[in-house]
mmCIF file of C-alpha atoms in Angstrom:
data_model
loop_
_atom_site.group_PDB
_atom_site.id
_atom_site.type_symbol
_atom_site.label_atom_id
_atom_site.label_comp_id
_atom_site.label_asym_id
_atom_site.label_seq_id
_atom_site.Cartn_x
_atom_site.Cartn_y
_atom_site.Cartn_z
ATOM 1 C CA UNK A 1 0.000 0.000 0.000
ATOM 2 C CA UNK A 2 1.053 3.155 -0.739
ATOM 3 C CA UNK A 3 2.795 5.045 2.440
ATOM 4 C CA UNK A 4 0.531 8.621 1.867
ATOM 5 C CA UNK A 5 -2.606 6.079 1.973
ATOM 6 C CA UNK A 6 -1.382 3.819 4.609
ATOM 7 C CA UNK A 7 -0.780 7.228 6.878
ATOM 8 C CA UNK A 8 -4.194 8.287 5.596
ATOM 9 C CA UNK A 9 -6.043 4.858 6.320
ATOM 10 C CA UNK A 10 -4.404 4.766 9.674
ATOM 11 C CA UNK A 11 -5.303 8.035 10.708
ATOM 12 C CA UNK A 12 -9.012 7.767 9.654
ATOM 13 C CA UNK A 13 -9.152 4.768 11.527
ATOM 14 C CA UNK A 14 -7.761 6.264 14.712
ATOM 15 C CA UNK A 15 -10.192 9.455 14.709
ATOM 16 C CA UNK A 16 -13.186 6.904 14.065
ATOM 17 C CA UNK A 17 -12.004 4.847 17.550
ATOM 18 C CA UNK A 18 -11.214 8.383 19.407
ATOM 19 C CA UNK A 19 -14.717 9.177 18.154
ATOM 20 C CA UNK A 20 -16.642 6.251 19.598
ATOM 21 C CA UNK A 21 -14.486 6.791 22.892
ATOM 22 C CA UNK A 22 -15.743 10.365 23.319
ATOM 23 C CA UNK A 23 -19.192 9.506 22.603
ATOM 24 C CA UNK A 24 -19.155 6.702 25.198
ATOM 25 C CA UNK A 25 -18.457 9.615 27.773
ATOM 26 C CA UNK A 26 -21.864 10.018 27.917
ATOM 27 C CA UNK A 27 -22.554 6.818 29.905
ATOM 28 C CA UNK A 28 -21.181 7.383 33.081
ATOM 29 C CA UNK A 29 -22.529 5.829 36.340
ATOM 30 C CA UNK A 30 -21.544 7.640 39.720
ATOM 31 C CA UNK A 31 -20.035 4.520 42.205
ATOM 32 C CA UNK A 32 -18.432 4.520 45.493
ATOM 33 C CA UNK A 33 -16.781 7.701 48.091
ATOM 34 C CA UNK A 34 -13.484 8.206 45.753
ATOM 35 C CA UNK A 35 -15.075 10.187 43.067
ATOM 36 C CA UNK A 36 -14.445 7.799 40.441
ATOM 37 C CA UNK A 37 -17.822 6.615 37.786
ATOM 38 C CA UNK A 38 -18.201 3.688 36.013
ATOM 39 C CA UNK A 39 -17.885 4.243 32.438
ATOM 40 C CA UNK A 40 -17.919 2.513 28.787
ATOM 41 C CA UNK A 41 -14.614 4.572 27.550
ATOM 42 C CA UNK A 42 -12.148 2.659 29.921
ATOM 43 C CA UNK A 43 -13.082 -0.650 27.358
ATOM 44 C CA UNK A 44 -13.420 1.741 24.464
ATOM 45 C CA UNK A 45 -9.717 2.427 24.715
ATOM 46 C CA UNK A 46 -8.846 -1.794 25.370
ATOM 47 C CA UNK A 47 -10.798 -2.106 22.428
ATOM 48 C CA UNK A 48 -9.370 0.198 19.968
ATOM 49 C CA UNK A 49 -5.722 -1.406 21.212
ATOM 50 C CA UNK A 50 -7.020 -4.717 20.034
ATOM 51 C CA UNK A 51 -8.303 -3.878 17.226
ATOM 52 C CA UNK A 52 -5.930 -1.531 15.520
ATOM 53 C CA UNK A 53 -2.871 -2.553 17.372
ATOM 54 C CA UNK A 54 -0.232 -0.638 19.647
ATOM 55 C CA UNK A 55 0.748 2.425 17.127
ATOM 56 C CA UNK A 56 -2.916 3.190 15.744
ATOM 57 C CA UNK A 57 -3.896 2.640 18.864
ATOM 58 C CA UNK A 58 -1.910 5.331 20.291
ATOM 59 C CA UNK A 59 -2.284 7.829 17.677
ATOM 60 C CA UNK A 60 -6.439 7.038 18.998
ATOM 61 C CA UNK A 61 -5.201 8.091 22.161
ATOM 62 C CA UNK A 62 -3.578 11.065 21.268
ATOM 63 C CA UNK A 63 -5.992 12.458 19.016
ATOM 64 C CA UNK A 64 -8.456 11.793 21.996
ATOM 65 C CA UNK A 65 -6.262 13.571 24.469
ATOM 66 C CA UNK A 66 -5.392 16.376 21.920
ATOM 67 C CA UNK A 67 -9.252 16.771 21.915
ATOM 68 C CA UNK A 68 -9.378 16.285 25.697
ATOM 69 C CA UNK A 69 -7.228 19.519 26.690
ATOM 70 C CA UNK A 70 -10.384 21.357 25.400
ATOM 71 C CA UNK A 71 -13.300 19.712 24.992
ATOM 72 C CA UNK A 72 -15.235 17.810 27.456
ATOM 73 C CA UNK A 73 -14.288 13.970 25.875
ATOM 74 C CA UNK A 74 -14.386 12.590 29.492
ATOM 75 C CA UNK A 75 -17.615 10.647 31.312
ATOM 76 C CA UNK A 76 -19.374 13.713 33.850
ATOM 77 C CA UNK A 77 -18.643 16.184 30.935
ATOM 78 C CA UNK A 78 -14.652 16.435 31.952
ATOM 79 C CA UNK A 79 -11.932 17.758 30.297
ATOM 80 C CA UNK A 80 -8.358 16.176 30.565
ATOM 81 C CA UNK A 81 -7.040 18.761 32.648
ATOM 82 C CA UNK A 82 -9.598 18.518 34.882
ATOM 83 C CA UNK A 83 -9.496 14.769 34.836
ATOM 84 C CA UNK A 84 -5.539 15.351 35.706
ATOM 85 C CA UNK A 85 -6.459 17.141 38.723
ATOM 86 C CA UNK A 86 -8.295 14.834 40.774
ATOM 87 C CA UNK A 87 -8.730 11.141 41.494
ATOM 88 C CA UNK A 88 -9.386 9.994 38.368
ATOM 89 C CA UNK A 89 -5.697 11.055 36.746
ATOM 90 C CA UNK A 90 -4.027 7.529 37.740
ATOM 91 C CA UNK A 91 -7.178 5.907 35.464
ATOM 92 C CA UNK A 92 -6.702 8.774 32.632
ATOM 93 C CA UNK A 93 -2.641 7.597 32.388
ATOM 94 C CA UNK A 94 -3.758 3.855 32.383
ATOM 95 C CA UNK A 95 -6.069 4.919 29.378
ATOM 96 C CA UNK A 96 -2.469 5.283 27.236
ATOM 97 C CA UNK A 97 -0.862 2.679 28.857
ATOM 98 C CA UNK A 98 -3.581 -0.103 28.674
ATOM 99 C CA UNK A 99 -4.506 0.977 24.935
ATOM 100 C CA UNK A 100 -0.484 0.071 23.951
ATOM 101 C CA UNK A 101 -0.908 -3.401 26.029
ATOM 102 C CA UNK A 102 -3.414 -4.526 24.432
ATOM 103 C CA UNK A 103 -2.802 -3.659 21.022
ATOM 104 C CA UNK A 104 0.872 -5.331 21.460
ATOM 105 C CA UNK A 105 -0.404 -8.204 23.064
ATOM 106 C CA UNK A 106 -3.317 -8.402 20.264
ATOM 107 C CA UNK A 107 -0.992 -8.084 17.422
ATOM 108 C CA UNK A 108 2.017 -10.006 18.486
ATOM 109 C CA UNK A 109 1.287 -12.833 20.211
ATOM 110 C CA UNK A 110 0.276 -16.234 18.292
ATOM 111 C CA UNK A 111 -2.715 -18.474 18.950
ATOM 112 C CA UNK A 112 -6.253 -18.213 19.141
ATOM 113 C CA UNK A 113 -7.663 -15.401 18.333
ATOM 114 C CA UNK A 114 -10.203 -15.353 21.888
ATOM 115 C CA UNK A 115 -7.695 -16.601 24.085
ATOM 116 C CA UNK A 116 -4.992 -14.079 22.854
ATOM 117 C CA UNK A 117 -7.581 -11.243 22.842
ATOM 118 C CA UNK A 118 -8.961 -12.182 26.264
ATOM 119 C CA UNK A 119 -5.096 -11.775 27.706
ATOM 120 C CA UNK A 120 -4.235 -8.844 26.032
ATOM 121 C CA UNK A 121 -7.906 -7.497 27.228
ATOM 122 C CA UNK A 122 -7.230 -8.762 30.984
ATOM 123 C CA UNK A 123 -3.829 -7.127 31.240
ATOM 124 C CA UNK A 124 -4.846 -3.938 29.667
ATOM 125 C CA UNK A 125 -7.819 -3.771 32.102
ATOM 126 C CA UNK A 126 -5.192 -4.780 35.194
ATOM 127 C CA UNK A 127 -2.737 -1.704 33.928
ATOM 128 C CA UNK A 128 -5.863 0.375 34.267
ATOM 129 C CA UNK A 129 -6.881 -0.822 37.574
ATOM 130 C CA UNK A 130 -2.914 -0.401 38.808
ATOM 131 C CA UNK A 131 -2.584 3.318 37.332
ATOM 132 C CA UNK A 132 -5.776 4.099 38.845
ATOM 133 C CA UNK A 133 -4.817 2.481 42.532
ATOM 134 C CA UNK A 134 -1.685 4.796 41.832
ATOM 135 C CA UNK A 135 -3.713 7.677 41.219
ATOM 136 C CA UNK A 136 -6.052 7.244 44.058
ATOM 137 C CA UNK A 137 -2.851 7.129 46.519
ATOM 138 C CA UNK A 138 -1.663 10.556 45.354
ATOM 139 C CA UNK A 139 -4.631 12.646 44.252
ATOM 140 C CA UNK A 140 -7.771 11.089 46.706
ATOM 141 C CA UNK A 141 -4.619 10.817 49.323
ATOM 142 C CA UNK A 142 -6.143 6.946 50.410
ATOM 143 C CA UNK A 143 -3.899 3.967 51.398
ATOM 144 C CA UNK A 144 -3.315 1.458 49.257
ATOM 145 C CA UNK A 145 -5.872 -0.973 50.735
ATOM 146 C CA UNK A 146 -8.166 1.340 50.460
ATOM 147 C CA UNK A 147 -7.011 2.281 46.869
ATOM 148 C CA UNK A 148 -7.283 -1.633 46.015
ATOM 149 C CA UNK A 149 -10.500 -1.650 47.639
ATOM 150 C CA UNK A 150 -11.914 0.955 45.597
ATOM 151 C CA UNK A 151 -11.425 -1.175 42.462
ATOM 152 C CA UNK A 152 -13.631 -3.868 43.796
ATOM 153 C CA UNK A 153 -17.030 -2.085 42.698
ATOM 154 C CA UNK A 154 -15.731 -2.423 39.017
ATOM 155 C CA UNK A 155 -14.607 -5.633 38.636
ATOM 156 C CA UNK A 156 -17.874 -7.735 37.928
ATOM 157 C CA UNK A 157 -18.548 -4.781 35.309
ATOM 158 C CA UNK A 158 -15.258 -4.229 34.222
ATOM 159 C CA UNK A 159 -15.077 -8.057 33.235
ATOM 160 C CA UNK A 160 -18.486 -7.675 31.362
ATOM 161 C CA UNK A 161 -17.592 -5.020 29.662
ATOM 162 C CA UNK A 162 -13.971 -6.831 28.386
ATOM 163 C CA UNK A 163 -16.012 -9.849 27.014
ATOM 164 C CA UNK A 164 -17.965 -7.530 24.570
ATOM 165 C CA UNK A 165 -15.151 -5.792 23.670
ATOM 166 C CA UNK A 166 -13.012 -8.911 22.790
ATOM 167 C CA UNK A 167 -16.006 -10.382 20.732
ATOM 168 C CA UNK A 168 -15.955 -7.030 18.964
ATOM 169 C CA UNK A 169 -12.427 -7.486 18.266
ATOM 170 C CA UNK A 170 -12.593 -10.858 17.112
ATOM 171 C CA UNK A 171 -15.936 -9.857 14.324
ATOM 172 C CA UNK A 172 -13.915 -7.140 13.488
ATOM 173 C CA UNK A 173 -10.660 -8.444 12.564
ATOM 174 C CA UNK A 174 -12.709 -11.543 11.109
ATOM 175 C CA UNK A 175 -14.363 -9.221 8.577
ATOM 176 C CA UNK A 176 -11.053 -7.633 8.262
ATOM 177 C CA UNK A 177 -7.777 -9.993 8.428
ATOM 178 C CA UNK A 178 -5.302 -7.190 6.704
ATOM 179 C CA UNK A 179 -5.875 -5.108 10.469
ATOM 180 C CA UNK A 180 -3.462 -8.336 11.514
ATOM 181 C CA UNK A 181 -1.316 -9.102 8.638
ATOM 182 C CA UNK A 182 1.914 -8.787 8.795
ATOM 183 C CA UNK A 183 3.066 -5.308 6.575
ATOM 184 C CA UNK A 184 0.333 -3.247 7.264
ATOM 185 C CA UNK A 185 1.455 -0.353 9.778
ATOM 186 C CA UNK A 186 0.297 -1.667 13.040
ATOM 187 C CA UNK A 187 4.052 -1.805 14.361
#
């Protein structure tokens, strides 16, 4: 493929994912004392990893956060500076960090495609739940049993929300094998 297209294709891509992230903003579901919602973007960002691997993926996150420093792309209507500012900043950081997990799991391990999918999906999600414990610590100034603790309202959902989004992953690079071939600018 043509590099100028390639950079084109991948770029489309990414502001498509970024997209359906900051529309899933909108479903956000108040939890627990530390300030911290259940939301839909937290898989969003898992599932644009696994689908579009650890660079598109990425450039996803960064045209999301490049968004974020003025528009309100964050569940409860937040910007990322605001987000940065309070408890939820350990969660925004595992946003980046699970999204390149994922998306380098997804595309470079071997096997089947559900089992593979389901790691990379379950260690993305753990990065998320350890930046956020972080981020509890220093910004909502709790211990870190209490910042462990605080993760246990999500699990259940958490996990519910990683099956769908490893299904989705698996249709999607079903109906479109070249997002895992070898060659096309995933690396």
């Amino acid at each position: 493929m043509n590099p100028a297209l390639r950079s084109l294709t991948d770029l489309s891509l990414s502001a498509v994912f970024a997209a359906l992230i900051i529309v899933l903003a909108f479903v956000s579901i108040p939890v627990g004392s530390a300030g911290v919602p259940i939301v839909l973007q937290n898989a969003a960002f898992i599932l644009a990893g696994l689908v579009l691997g650890p660079r598109r993926g990425l450039i996803t996150v960064a045209i999301f956060f490049a968004l974020g420093i003025v528009l309100p792309v964050l569940a409860g209507g937040r910007s990322i500076p605001q987000a940065l500012s309070g408890p939820t900043v350990g969660y925004i950081i595992g946003y980046i960090v699970s999204t390149a997990l994922a998306g380098f799991l997804a595309y470079y391990l071997r096997g089947n495609r559900y089992l593979v999918f389901s790691i990379a999906a379950i260690v993305a999600l753990f990065s998320q739940y350890l930046c956020g414990t972080i981020g509890l610590i220093v910004r909502a100034d709790m211990s870190l049993g209490a910042a462990i603790a605080a993760q246990g309202s999500f699990v259940l959902i958490d996990a519910l929300k990683i099956l769908v989004a490893v299904a989705a992953a698996v249709a999607i690079h079903a109906a479109l094998p070249q997002l895992l071939r070898p060659g096309t600018s995933h690396a």
